mmCIF file of C-alpha atoms in Angstrom:
data_model
loop_
_atom_site.group_PDB
_atom_site.id
_atom_site.type_symbol
_atom_site.label_atom_id
_atom_site.label_comp_id
_atom_site.label_asym_id
_atom_site.label_seq_id
_atom_site.Cartn_x
_atom_site.Cartn_y
_atom_site.Cartn_z
ATOM 1 C CA MET A 1411 0.000 0.000 0.000
ATOM 2 C CA ASP A 1412 1.420 3.302 -1.058
ATOM 3 C CA THR A 1413 1.993 5.944 1.588
ATOM 4 C CA GLN A 1414 0.718 9.411 0.736
ATOM 5 C CA GLN A 1415 3.431 12.044 0.869
ATOM 6 C CA VAL A 1416 2.357 15.031 2.914
ATOM 7 C CA SER A 1417 4.300 18.251 2.377
ATOM 8 C CA ALA A 1418 3.956 20.901 5.040
ATOM 9 C CA PRO A 1419 3.163 24.401 3.757
ATOM 10 C CA SER A 1420 6.004 26.899 3.822
ATOM 11 C CA ARG A 1421 6.019 29.074 6.873
ATOM 12 C CA ALA A 1422 5.965 32.809 6.307
ATOM 13 C CA PRO A 1423 8.656 34.771 8.111
ATOM 14 C CA SER A 1424 7.549 36.356 11.344
ATOM 15 C CA ALA A 1425 9.139 39.692 10.455
ATOM 16 C CA GLY A 1426 10.453 41.485 7.406
ATOM 17 C CA VAL A 1427 9.195 41.718 3.851
ATOM 18 C CA VAL A 1428 7.114 38.946 2.266
ATOM 19 C CA HIS A 1429 7.201 38.828 -1.559
ATOM 20 C CA ILE A 1430 3.946 38.191 -3.419
ATOM 21 C CA ASN A 1431 5.316 37.599 -6.933
ATOM 22 C CA ILE A 1432 3.276 37.139 -10.105
ATOM 23 C CA ARG A 1433 4.925 35.816 -13.254
ATOM 24 C CA LEU A 1434 5.383 38.672 -15.708
ATOM 25 C CA THR A 1435 5.023 38.183 -19.451
ATOM 26 C CA ASP A 1436 5.499 41.791 -20.656
ATOM 27 C CA GLY A 1437 6.425 45.221 -19.390
ATOM 28 C CA TYR A 1438 9.392 44.279 -17.203
ATOM 29 C CA THR A 1439 13.173 44.814 -17.074
ATOM 30 C CA VAL A 1440 15.850 42.530 -15.608
ATOM 31 C CA ILE A 1441 17.903 44.536 -13.109
ATOM 32 C CA SER A 1442 21.080 43.142 -11.558
ATOM 33 C CA ASN A 1443 21.452 43.018 -7.780
ATOM 34 C CA ARG A 1444 24.801 44.715 -8.316
ATOM 35 C CA LEU A 1445 22.738 47.882 -8.759
ATOM 36 C CA SER A 1446 19.622 47.294 -6.679
ATOM 37 C CA GLN A 1447 21.573 46.189 -3.553
ATOM 38 C CA HIS A 1448 24.733 48.261 -3.983
ATOM 39 C CA ARG A 1449 26.227 49.278 -0.642
ATOM 40 C CA GLY A 1450 27.938 52.450 -1.848
ATOM 41 C CA LEU A 1451 25.071 54.092 -3.758
ATOM 42 C CA SER A 1452 22.371 56.282 -2.334
ATOM 43 C CA LEU A 1453 18.730 55.333 -2.669
ATOM 44 C CA LEU A 1454 18.198 58.096 -5.231
ATOM 45 C CA ALA A 1455 21.119 56.844 -7.348
ATOM 46 C CA ILE A 1456 19.822 53.228 -7.220
ATOM 47 C CA GLY A 1457 16.354 54.327 -8.311
ATOM 48 C CA LEU A 1458 17.733 56.537 -11.084
ATOM 49 C CA GLY A 1459 20.015 53.736 -12.330
ATOM 50 C CA THR A 1460 17.063 51.316 -12.374
ATOM 51 C CA TYR A 1461 15.007 53.819 -14.372
ATOM 52 C CA ILE A 1462 17.845 54.392 -16.878
ATOM 53 C CA GLN A 1463 18.342 50.640 -17.469
ATOM 54 C CA SER A 1464 14.602 50.268 -18.186
ATOM 55 C CA LEU A 1465 14.694 52.874 -20.989
ATOM 56 C CA PRO A 1466 15.145 51.970 -24.671
ATOM 57 C CA ASP A 1467 18.263 53.025 -26.594
ATOM 58 C CA GLY A 1468 18.307 56.625 -27.724
ATOM 59 C CA TRP A 1469 16.179 57.922 -24.844
ATOM 60 C CA ARG A 1470 17.228 61.290 -23.467
ATOM 61 C CA ILE A 1471 18.527 61.129 -19.904
ATOM 62 C CA GLY A 1472 19.971 64.606 -19.470
ATOM 63 C CA VAL A 1473 19.685 66.424 -16.176
ATOM 64 C CA LYS A 1474 16.952 68.725 -17.419
ATOM 65 C CA ALA A 1475 14.979 65.874 -19.008
ATOM 66 C CA LEU A 1476 15.114 63.841 -15.774
ATOM 67 C CA ALA A 1477 14.218 66.888 -13.654
ATOM 68 C CA ALA A 1478 11.147 67.421 -15.850
ATOM 69 C CA ARG A 1479 10.163 63.766 -15.320
ATOM 70 C CA PHE A 1480 10.762 63.452 -11.560
ATOM 71 C CA PRO A 1481 10.099 65.808 -8.607
ATOM 72 C CA GLU A 1482 13.778 65.875 -7.526
ATOM 73 C CA SER A 1483 15.802 68.998 -8.299
ATOM 74 C CA GLU A 1484 18.524 69.241 -10.946
ATOM 75 C CA VAL A 1485 21.195 69.390 -8.243
ATOM 76 C CA ARG A 1486 20.103 66.069 -6.670
ATOM 77 C CA ILE A 1487 19.724 64.361 -10.054
ATOM 78 C CA ALA A 1488 23.185 65.541 -11.166
ATOM 79 C CA ALA A 1489 24.664 64.198 -7.915
ATOM 80 C CA ALA A 1490 22.970 60.810 -8.458
ATOM 81 C CA LEU A 1491 24.327 60.626 -12.036
ATOM 82 C CA ARG A 1492 27.823 61.318 -10.703
ATOM 83 C CA GLU A 1493 27.407 58.462 -8.182
ATOM 84 C CA LEU A 1494 26.426 56.040 -10.953
ATOM 85 C CA GLU A 1495 29.357 57.220 -13.062
ATOM 86 C CA GLN A 1496 31.768 56.839 -10.146
ATOM 87 C CA HIS A 1497 30.734 53.208 -9.514
ATOM 88 C CA GLY A 1498 30.815 52.251 -13.207
ATOM 89 C CA PHE A 1499 27.085 51.930 -13.927
ATOM 90 C CA LEU A 1500 27.176 54.974 -16.214
ATOM 91 C CA ARG A 1501 29.740 56.372 -18.623
ATOM 92 C CA ARG A 1502 29.474 59.787 -20.257
ATOM 93 C CA THR A 1503 31.805 60.948 -23.045
ATOM 94 C CA ARG A 1504 31.851 64.077 -25.174
ATOM 95 C CA GLU A 1505 31.824 63.565 -28.957
ATOM 96 C CA ARG A 1506 31.798 65.913 -31.882
ATOM 97 C CA VAL A 1507 28.720 65.907 -34.102
ATOM 98 C CA GLY A 1508 27.870 67.700 -37.303
ATOM 99 C CA GLY A 1509 28.217 71.461 -37.367
ATOM 100 C CA GLY A 1510 31.170 71.533 -34.973
ATOM 101 C CA ARG A 1511 28.960 70.869 -31.966
ATOM 102 C CA LEU A 1512 29.640 68.652 -28.980
ATOM 103 C CA ALA A 1513 27.223 66.006 -27.721
ATOM 104 C CA THR A 1514 27.268 63.797 -24.644
ATOM 105 C CA ARG A 1515 27.216 60.033 -25.326
ATOM 106 C CA THR A 1516 25.854 58.122 -22.352
ATOM 107 C CA GLU A 1517 26.391 54.376 -21.876
ATOM 108 C CA SER A 1518 24.604 52.357 -19.179
ATOM 109 C CA TYR A 1519 26.195 49.170 -17.796
ATOM 110 C CA ASN A 1520 24.432 46.424 -15.869
ATOM 111 C CA HIS A 1521 27.762 44.683 -15.062
ATOM 112 C CA PRO A 1522 30.439 47.334 -14.386
ATOM 113 C CA GLU A 1523 33.127 44.784 -13.467
ATOM 114 C CA ALA A 1524 32.864 43.014 -16.833
ATOM 115 C CA ALA A 1525 32.905 46.348 -18.641
ATOM 116 C CA VAL A 1526 36.075 47.371 -16.777
ATOM 117 C CA ARG A 1527 37.755 44.083 -17.711
ATOM 118 C CA GLY A 1528 36.808 44.610 -21.351
ATOM 119 C CA ARG A 1529 38.258 48.114 -21.348
ATOM 120 C CA GLY A 1530 41.382 46.799 -19.604
ATOM 121 C CA ARG A 1531 42.193 44.579 -22.649
ATOM 122 C CA GLY A 1532 42.311 47.696 -24.804
ATOM 123 C CA ARG A 1533 39.203 47.137 -26.937
ATOM 124 C CA PRO A 1534 35.481 46.636 -26.441
ATOM 125 C CA ALA A 1535 33.728 43.302 -26.655
ATOM 126 C CA ALA A 1536 33.852 42.033 -30.277
ATOM 127 C CA PRO A 1537 30.592 41.690 -32.185
ATOM 128 C CA VAL A 1538 29.189 38.204 -32.698
ATOM 129 C CA VAL A 1539 29.930 36.875 -36.230
ATOM 130 C CA PRO A 1540 27.595 34.243 -37.764
ATOM 131 C CA ALA A 1541 28.994 30.721 -38.010
ATOM 132 C CA ALA A 1542 28.502 30.613 -41.820
ATOM 133 C CA ALA A 1543 30.736 33.646 -42.327
ATOM 134 C CA ARG A 1544 33.210 32.773 -39.581
ATOM 135 C CA ALA A 1545 35.249 30.310 -41.738
ATOM 136 C CA VAL A 1546 34.847 30.371 -45.536
ATOM 137 C CA PRO A 1547 37.044 27.769 -47.359
ATOM 138 C CA VAL A 1548 38.989 28.781 -50.468
ATOM 139 C CA ALA A 1549 38.510 25.981 -53.053
ATOM 140 C CA ALA A 1550 41.223 25.174 -55.596
ATOM 141 C CA ALA A 1551 40.211 24.665 -59.211
ATOM 142 C CA GLY A 1552 39.986 21.041 -60.273
ATOM 143 C CA PRO A 1553 41.248 19.539 -63.521
ATOM 144 C CA ALA A 1554 39.932 20.920 -66.787
ATOM 145 C CA GLY A 1555 36.397 19.818 -67.367
ATOM 146 C CA GLY A 1556 36.158 18.138 -63.979
ATOM 147 C CA PRO A 1557 34.350 19.215 -60.894
ATOM 148 C CA ALA A 1558 36.235 21.047 -58.227
ATOM 149 C CA PRO A 1559 37.185 18.968 -55.228
ATOM 150 C CA GLU A 1560 35.309 19.686 -52.068
ATOM 151 C CA PRO A 1561 37.310 21.889 -49.728
ATOM 152 C CA VAL A 1562 38.540 20.454 -46.481
ATOM 153 C CA ARG A 1563 37.573 22.447 -43.410
ATOM 154 C CA GLU A 1564 40.285 22.715 -40.871
ATOM 155 C CA PRO A 1565 39.542 23.761 -37.353
ATOM 156 C CA GLU A 1566 40.674 27.276 -36.603
ATOM 157 C CA PRO A 1567 42.506 28.074 -33.404
ATOM 158 C CA ALA A 1568 40.434 29.806 -30.788
ATOM 159 C CA ARG A 1569 40.942 33.519 -31.226
ATOM 160 C CA VAL A 1570 38.967 36.682 -30.933
ATOM 161 C CA PRO A 1571 37.525 37.574 -34.358
ATOM 162 C CA GLU A 1572 38.765 40.829 -35.741
ATOM 163 C CA PRO A 1573 36.153 43.507 -36.323
ATOM 164 C CA GLU A 1574 36.846 43.545 -40.097
ATOM 165 C CA PRO A 1575 34.467 42.661 -42.906
ATOM 166 C CA VAL A 1576 34.680 38.981 -43.942
ATOM 167 C CA ARG A 1577 35.855 38.452 -47.523
ATOM 168 C CA VAL A 1578 34.224 35.509 -49.405
ATOM 169 C CA ALA A 1579 36.342 33.721 -52.027
ATOM 170 C CA VAL A 1580 34.866 33.100 -55.479
ATOM 171 C CA LEU A 1581 35.084 29.556 -56.988
ATOM 172 C CA GLU A 1582 36.103 29.513 -60.669
ATOM 173 C CA SER A 1583 37.030 26.655 -63.068
ATOM 174 C CA GLU A 1584 40.005 28.618 -64.457
ATOM 175 C CA PRO A 1585 42.732 30.413 -62.568
ATOM 176 C CA VAL A 1586 41.629 33.850 -61.668
ATOM 177 C CA ARG A 1587 44.175 36.409 -62.862
ATOM 178 C CA ALA A 1588 42.102 39.537 -62.731
ATOM 179 C CA PRO A 1589 38.963 40.595 -60.893
ATOM 180 C CA LEU A 1590 35.733 39.588 -62.554
ATOM 181 C CA PRO A 1591 33.930 42.202 -64.602
ATOM 182 C CA GLU A 1592 31.039 42.134 -62.194
ATOM 183 C CA PRO A 1593 32.397 41.032 -58.851
ATOM 184 C CA GLU A 1594 29.998 40.445 -56.071
ATOM 185 C CA PRO A 1595 29.891 43.432 -53.735
ATOM 186 C CA GLU A 1596 31.687 42.845 -50.510
ATOM 187 C CA PRO A 1597 29.480 42.872 -47.467
ATOM 188 C CA GLU A 1598 29.711 46.314 -46.020
ATOM 189 C CA PRO A 1599 29.894 46.655 -42.296
ATOM 190 C CA GLU A 1600 26.691 47.765 -40.741
ATOM 191 C CA PRO A 1601 26.792 51.490 -40.180
ATOM 192 C CA GLU A 1602 27.026 52.415 -36.594
ATOM 193 C CA PRO A 1603 23.993 54.270 -35.326
ATOM 194 C CA GLU A 1604 24.613 57.960 -35.321
ATOM 195 C CA PRO A 1605 24.777 59.294 -31.822
ATOM 196 C CA VAL A 1606 21.673 61.156 -30.926
ATOM 197 C CA PRO A 1607 22.682 64.706 -30.130
ATOM 198 C CA VAL A 1608 21.953 65.190 -26.496
ATOM 199 C CA PRO A 1609 21.869 68.777 -25.332
ATOM 200 C CA VAL A 1610 24.709 69.550 -23.013
ATOM 201 C CA PRO A 1611 23.191 70.015 -19.583
ATOM 202 C CA ALA A 1612 23.625 73.460 -18.221
ATOM 203 C CA PRO A 1613 25.699 73.695 -15.077
ATOM 204 C CA ALA A 1614 23.626 73.223 -11.986
ATOM 205 C CA LEU A 1615 22.631 76.499 -10.436
ATOM 206 C CA VAL A 1616 24.149 76.635 -7.005
ATOM 207 C CA PRO A 1617 22.225 78.995 -4.749
ATOM 208 C CA ALA A 1618 24.175 81.973 -3.593
ATOM 209 C CA PRO A 1619 25.462 81.538 -0.068
ATOM 210 C CA GLY A 1620 23.334 83.304 2.471
ATOM 211 C CA PRO A 1621 24.621 85.625 5.148
ATOM 212 C CA ARG A 1622 27.127 83.981 7.456
ATOM 213 C CA LEU A 1623 25.547 83.745 10.866
ATOM 214 C CA VAL A 1624 28.718 82.682 12.648
ATOM 215 C CA PRO A 1625 31.545 85.230 12.337
ATOM 216 C CA THR A 1626 34.879 84.059 11.003
ATOM 217 C CA PRO A 1627 37.721 83.656 13.518
ATOM 218 C CA THR A 1628 39.509 86.708 12.067
ATOM 219 C CA ALA A 1629 36.442 88.975 12.097
ATOM 220 C CA PRO A 1630 36.655 91.896 14.524
ATOM 221 C CA ARG A 1631 34.586 91.234 17.611
ATOM 222 C CA LYS A 1632 32.245 93.725 19.200
ATOM 223 C CA PRO A 1633 33.379 95.095 22.507
ATOM 224 C CA ARG A 1634 31.775 93.256 25.393
ATOM 225 C CA VAL A 1635 29.029 95.142 27.188
ATOM 226 C CA PRO A 1636 30.267 96.018 30.677
ATOM 227 C CA LEU A 1637 28.515 94.545 33.680
ATOM 228 C CA PRO A 1638 26.153 97.130 35.238
ATOM 229 C CA ALA A 1639 26.646 98.387 38.777
ATOM 230 C CA PRO A 1640 24.247 100.113 41.182
ATOM 231 C CA GLN A 1641 24.263 103.908 41.429
ATOM 232 C CA ARG A 1642 23.988 103.878 45.229
ATOM 233 C CA PRO A 1643 25.427 100.576 46.497
ATOM 234 C CA THR A 1644 24.510 99.460 49.978
ATOM 235 C CA GLU A 1645 25.331 96.385 52.046
ATOM 236 C CA GLY A 1646 21.706 95.263 52.054
ATOM 237 C CA LEU A 1647 21.513 95.513 48.237
ATOM 238 C CA TYR A 1648 24.700 93.466 47.766
ATOM 239 C CA ALA A 1649 23.550 90.865 50.326
ATOM 240 C CA ALA A 1650 20.219 90.388 48.518
ATOM 241 C CA ALA A 1651 22.045 90.017 45.166
ATOM 242 C CA ALA A 1652 24.479 87.440 46.580
ATOM 243 C CA GLY A 1653 21.644 85.419 48.111
ATOM 244 C CA LEU A 1654 19.762 85.385 44.786
ATOM 245 C CA LEU A 1655 22.829 84.125 42.866
ATOM 246 C CA ALA A 1656 23.712 81.495 45.459
ATOM 247 C CA GLY A 1657 20.173 80.044 45.338
ATOM 248 C CA LEU A 1658 19.811 79.829 41.534
ATOM 249 C CA HIS A 1659 20.567 76.086 41.493
ATOM 250 C CA ARG A 1660 17.441 75.374 43.547
ATOM 251 C CA THR A 1661 15.137 76.374 40.681
ATOM 252 C CA ALA A 1662 17.624 75.944 37.792
ATOM 253 C CA PRO A 1663 20.063 73.073 38.527
ATOM 254 C CA LEU A 1664 22.303 73.998 35.585
ATOM 255 C CA PHE A 1665 23.267 77.278 37.235
ATOM 256 C CA LEU A 1666 25.403 75.993 40.114
ATOM 257 C CA LEU A 1667 27.919 78.832 40.549
ATOM 258 C CA SER A 1668 31.199 78.935 42.377
ATOM 259 C CA GLU A 1669 32.003 81.487 45.073
ATOM 260 C CA GLU A 1670 34.215 83.468 42.687
ATOM 261 C CA ASP A 1671 31.440 83.572 40.045
ATOM 262 C CA VAL A 1672 28.938 84.840 42.622
ATOM 263 C CA ARG A 1673 31.369 87.537 43.768
ATOM 264 C CA GLY A 1674 31.862 88.761 40.194
ATOM 265 C CA LEU A 1675 28.127 88.827 39.302
ATOM 266 C CA VAL A 1676 26.831 90.503 42.474
ATOM 267 C CA PRO A 1677 27.133 94.112 41.113
ATOM 268 C CA GLY A 1678 25.004 93.249 38.051
ATOM 269 C CA VAL A 1679 22.182 91.705 40.110
ATOM 270 C CA ALA A 1680 22.358 94.619 42.567
ATOM 271 C CA ALA A 1681 21.864 97.054 39.653
ATOM 272 C CA TRP A 1682 18.711 95.167 38.625
ATOM 273 C CA LEU A 1683 17.348 95.240 42.170
ATOM 274 C CA GLU A 1684 18.150 98.955 42.484
ATOM 275 C CA ARG A 1685 16.047 99.665 39.380
ATOM 276 C CA GLY A 1686 12.991 98.085 40.994
ATOM 277 C CA ALA A 1687 13.127 94.552 39.533
ATOM 278 C CA ARG A 1688 11.645 91.878 41.755
ATOM 279 C CA PRO A 1689 13.941 88.942 42.715
ATOM 280 C CA ASP A 1690 11.707 86.328 41.009
ATOM 281 C CA ALA A 1691 11.651 88.439 37.812
ATOM 282 C CA VAL A 1692 15.464 88.705 37.862
ATOM 283 C CA ARG A 1693 15.778 84.939 38.409
ATOM 284 C CA ALA A 1694 13.435 84.143 35.486
ATOM 285 C CA ALA A 1695 15.107 86.610 33.105
ATOM 286 C CA ILE A 1696 18.645 85.298 33.567
ATOM 287 C CA THR A 1697 17.931 81.530 33.772
ATOM 288 C CA ASP A 1698 14.990 80.800 31.432
ATOM 289 C CA ASP A 1699 15.584 78.910 28.115
ATOM 290 C CA PRO A 1700 19.341 78.192 28.455
ATOM 291 C CA PRO A 1701 21.259 76.847 25.423
ATOM 292 C CA VAL A 1702 21.900 73.102 25.140
ATOM 293 C CA PRO A 1703 24.536 72.136 26.111
ATOM 294 C CA LEU A 1704 25.324 74.840 28.646
ATOM 295 C CA ARG A 1705 29.108 74.969 29.042
ATOM 296 C CA HIS A 1706 29.692 78.290 30.855
ATOM 297 C CA PRO A 1707 26.764 79.279 33.142
ATOM 298 C CA ALA A 1708 28.609 82.277 34.609
ATOM 299 C CA LYS A 1709 29.349 83.753 31.163
ATOM 300 C CA LEU A 1710 25.713 83.363 30.128
ATOM 301 C CA LEU A 1711 24.523 85.091 33.332
ATOM 302 C CA ARG A 1712 26.999 87.930 32.816
ATOM 303 C CA HIS A 1713 25.819 88.453 29.223
ATOM 304 C CA ARG A 1714 22.145 88.476 30.179
ATOM 305 C CA LEU A 1715 22.698 90.787 33.162
ATOM 306 C CA ALA A 1716 24.483 93.271 30.884
ATOM 307 C CA THR A 1717 22.154 93.156 27.859
ATOM 308 C CA LEU A 1718 18.703 92.567 29.420
ATOM 309 C CA ILE A 1719 18.859 95.091 32.300
ATOM 310 C CA PRO A 1720 15.619 97.099 32.549
ATOM 311 C CA PRO A 1721 15.723 100.885 32.197
ATOM 312 C CA PRO A 1722 15.958 102.995 35.331
ATOM 313 C CA PRO A 1723 12.632 104.137 36.805
ATOM 314 C CA PRO A 1724 11.518 107.662 35.923
ATOM 315 C CA ALA A 1725 12.565 110.426 38.280
ATOM 316 C CA ALA A 1726 10.000 111.128 40.990
ATOM 317 C CA VAL A 1727 8.167 114.451 40.649
ATOM 318 C CA PRO A 1728 8.833 116.564 43.797
ATOM 319 C CA VAL A 1729 5.702 117.034 45.946
ATOM 320 C CA VAL A 1730 5.011 120.619 47.050
ATOM 321 C CA PRO A 1731 3.869 120.664 50.727
ATOM 322 C CA LEU A 1732 0.600 122.184 51.913
ATOM 323 C CA GLN A 1733 0.643 125.568 53.815
ATOM 324 C CA ASN A 1734 -2.088 127.429 55.722
ATOM 325 C CA CYS A 1735 -2.733 131.013 54.650
ATOM 326 C CA ASP A 1736 -1.748 133.520 57.347
ATOM 327 C CA HIS A 1737 -4.760 135.751 56.525
ATOM 328 C CA CYS A 1738 -7.693 133.432 55.701
ATOM 329 C CA ASP A 1739 -6.316 130.156 57.088
ATOM 330 C CA ARG A 1740 -6.979 128.353 53.816
ATOM 331 C CA ALA A 1741 -4.685 125.521 52.653
ATOM 332 C CA PHE A 1742 -2.545 126.045 49.582
ATOM 333 C CA ARG A 1743 0.593 124.407 48.138
ATOM 334 C CA SER A 1744 3.831 126.310 48.497
ATOM 335 C CA SER A 1745 7.366 125.628 49.537
ATOM 336 C CA VAL A 1746 7.295 128.572 52.009
ATOM 337 C CA PRO A 1747 4.535 129.719 54.400
ATOM 338 C CA GLY A 1748 2.614 132.941 53.664
ATOM 339 C CA ARG A 1749 -0.636 134.050 52.131
ATOM 340 C CA CYS A 1750 -2.651 132.256 49.488
ATOM 341 C CA ARG A 1751 -3.034 133.627 46.004
ATOM 342 C CA GLY A 1752 -6.476 135.139 46.641
ATOM 343 C CA CYS A 1753 -5.247 137.095 49.653
ATOM 344 C CA ARG A 1754 -2.199 138.328 47.757
ATOM 345 C CA ASP A 1755 -4.384 139.575 44.896
ATOM 346 C CA ALA A 1756 -6.830 141.322 47.287
ATOM 347 C CA ARG A 1757 -3.979 143.128 49.046
ATOM 348 C CA ALA A 1758 -2.479 144.216 45.768
ATOM 349 C CA CYS A 1759 -5.870 145.619 44.655
ATOM 350 C CA ALA A 1760 -6.268 147.544 47.921
ATOM 351 C CA ASP A 1761 -2.823 149.175 47.633
ATOM 352 C CA ALA A 1762 -3.373 150.219 43.978
ATOM 353 C CA PRO A 1763 -6.488 151.465 42.137
ATOM 354 C CA CYS A 1764 -8.503 148.411 41.219
ATOM 355 C CA PRO A 1765 -9.104 148.096 37.478
ATOM 356 C CA THR A 1766 -12.738 147.169 38.102
ATOM 357 C CA GLY A 1767 -13.464 150.573 39.712
ATOM 358 C CA SER A 1768 -14.557 149.169 43.099
#
């Protein structure tokens, strides 16, 4: 009794890509893994090389033509073409065409190593010659009136056929002394296809460099803004400034200052406090949003204390005190005691004729 063979179904991988392949009968191109899995090419260069190998001969693949076909810029496409040319998948040469113009001849290779070996021998791969024209025997004329003996084919040594037209010998019953009146035309070599003039791609437009944000090492530096100092320093003002600096690390751990740093920054904080800034406002202004990484906390605090200091408060308007009039006991503002304005006017009118006639 025969035993039925049971084949277990193939297990799909638990991770990674799973290929669902359908046999193609048209509309496909064979691409070598030398290009599709190349380690030294960028993804853009691999995709562009795959597209170029899928095109028919004579198709334009200039930078401008590819930029009109794909969304990438001319600069990126030119860089990808240079990558393909560097790794041997593309070869571009300049040739002269009619009218004294220059055209770019582009050759695409699916096997760069084999192409390099062919160029290393000094000549390109030889064209394939048909077997019937590869060895044509030259038959000697037989005796008069008799048929010519059949030529004997001798094996030729293995050699690379020369790219020259093959000459076919003509069999005659008499010795040939001169060329026949109507010799058969020699097979002319197939004319090479004229190179399609490809417009020379214009040089890629490199955007003009923008303004340099970081000054050069030799550029003259601006003088550093001096650290502010209070107009009327007091011990209480300096003590409050020192306490604020020493406690910065409690709310901002990056600003852990040394004793020397605190001593050098105390005048700047005292100037802020003298101008009416609250301690929490000073702490927020000099420690918020620090750069990452913060290498010199003391230098950052010194810069912010010097450049972000608030303006001084406006000068207080002097207040004129109130006085009581010596005559009518009314209150009026004056720096010296005396009479109010009404009493002064009434006395002046009594001493002189009053303009109202009273």
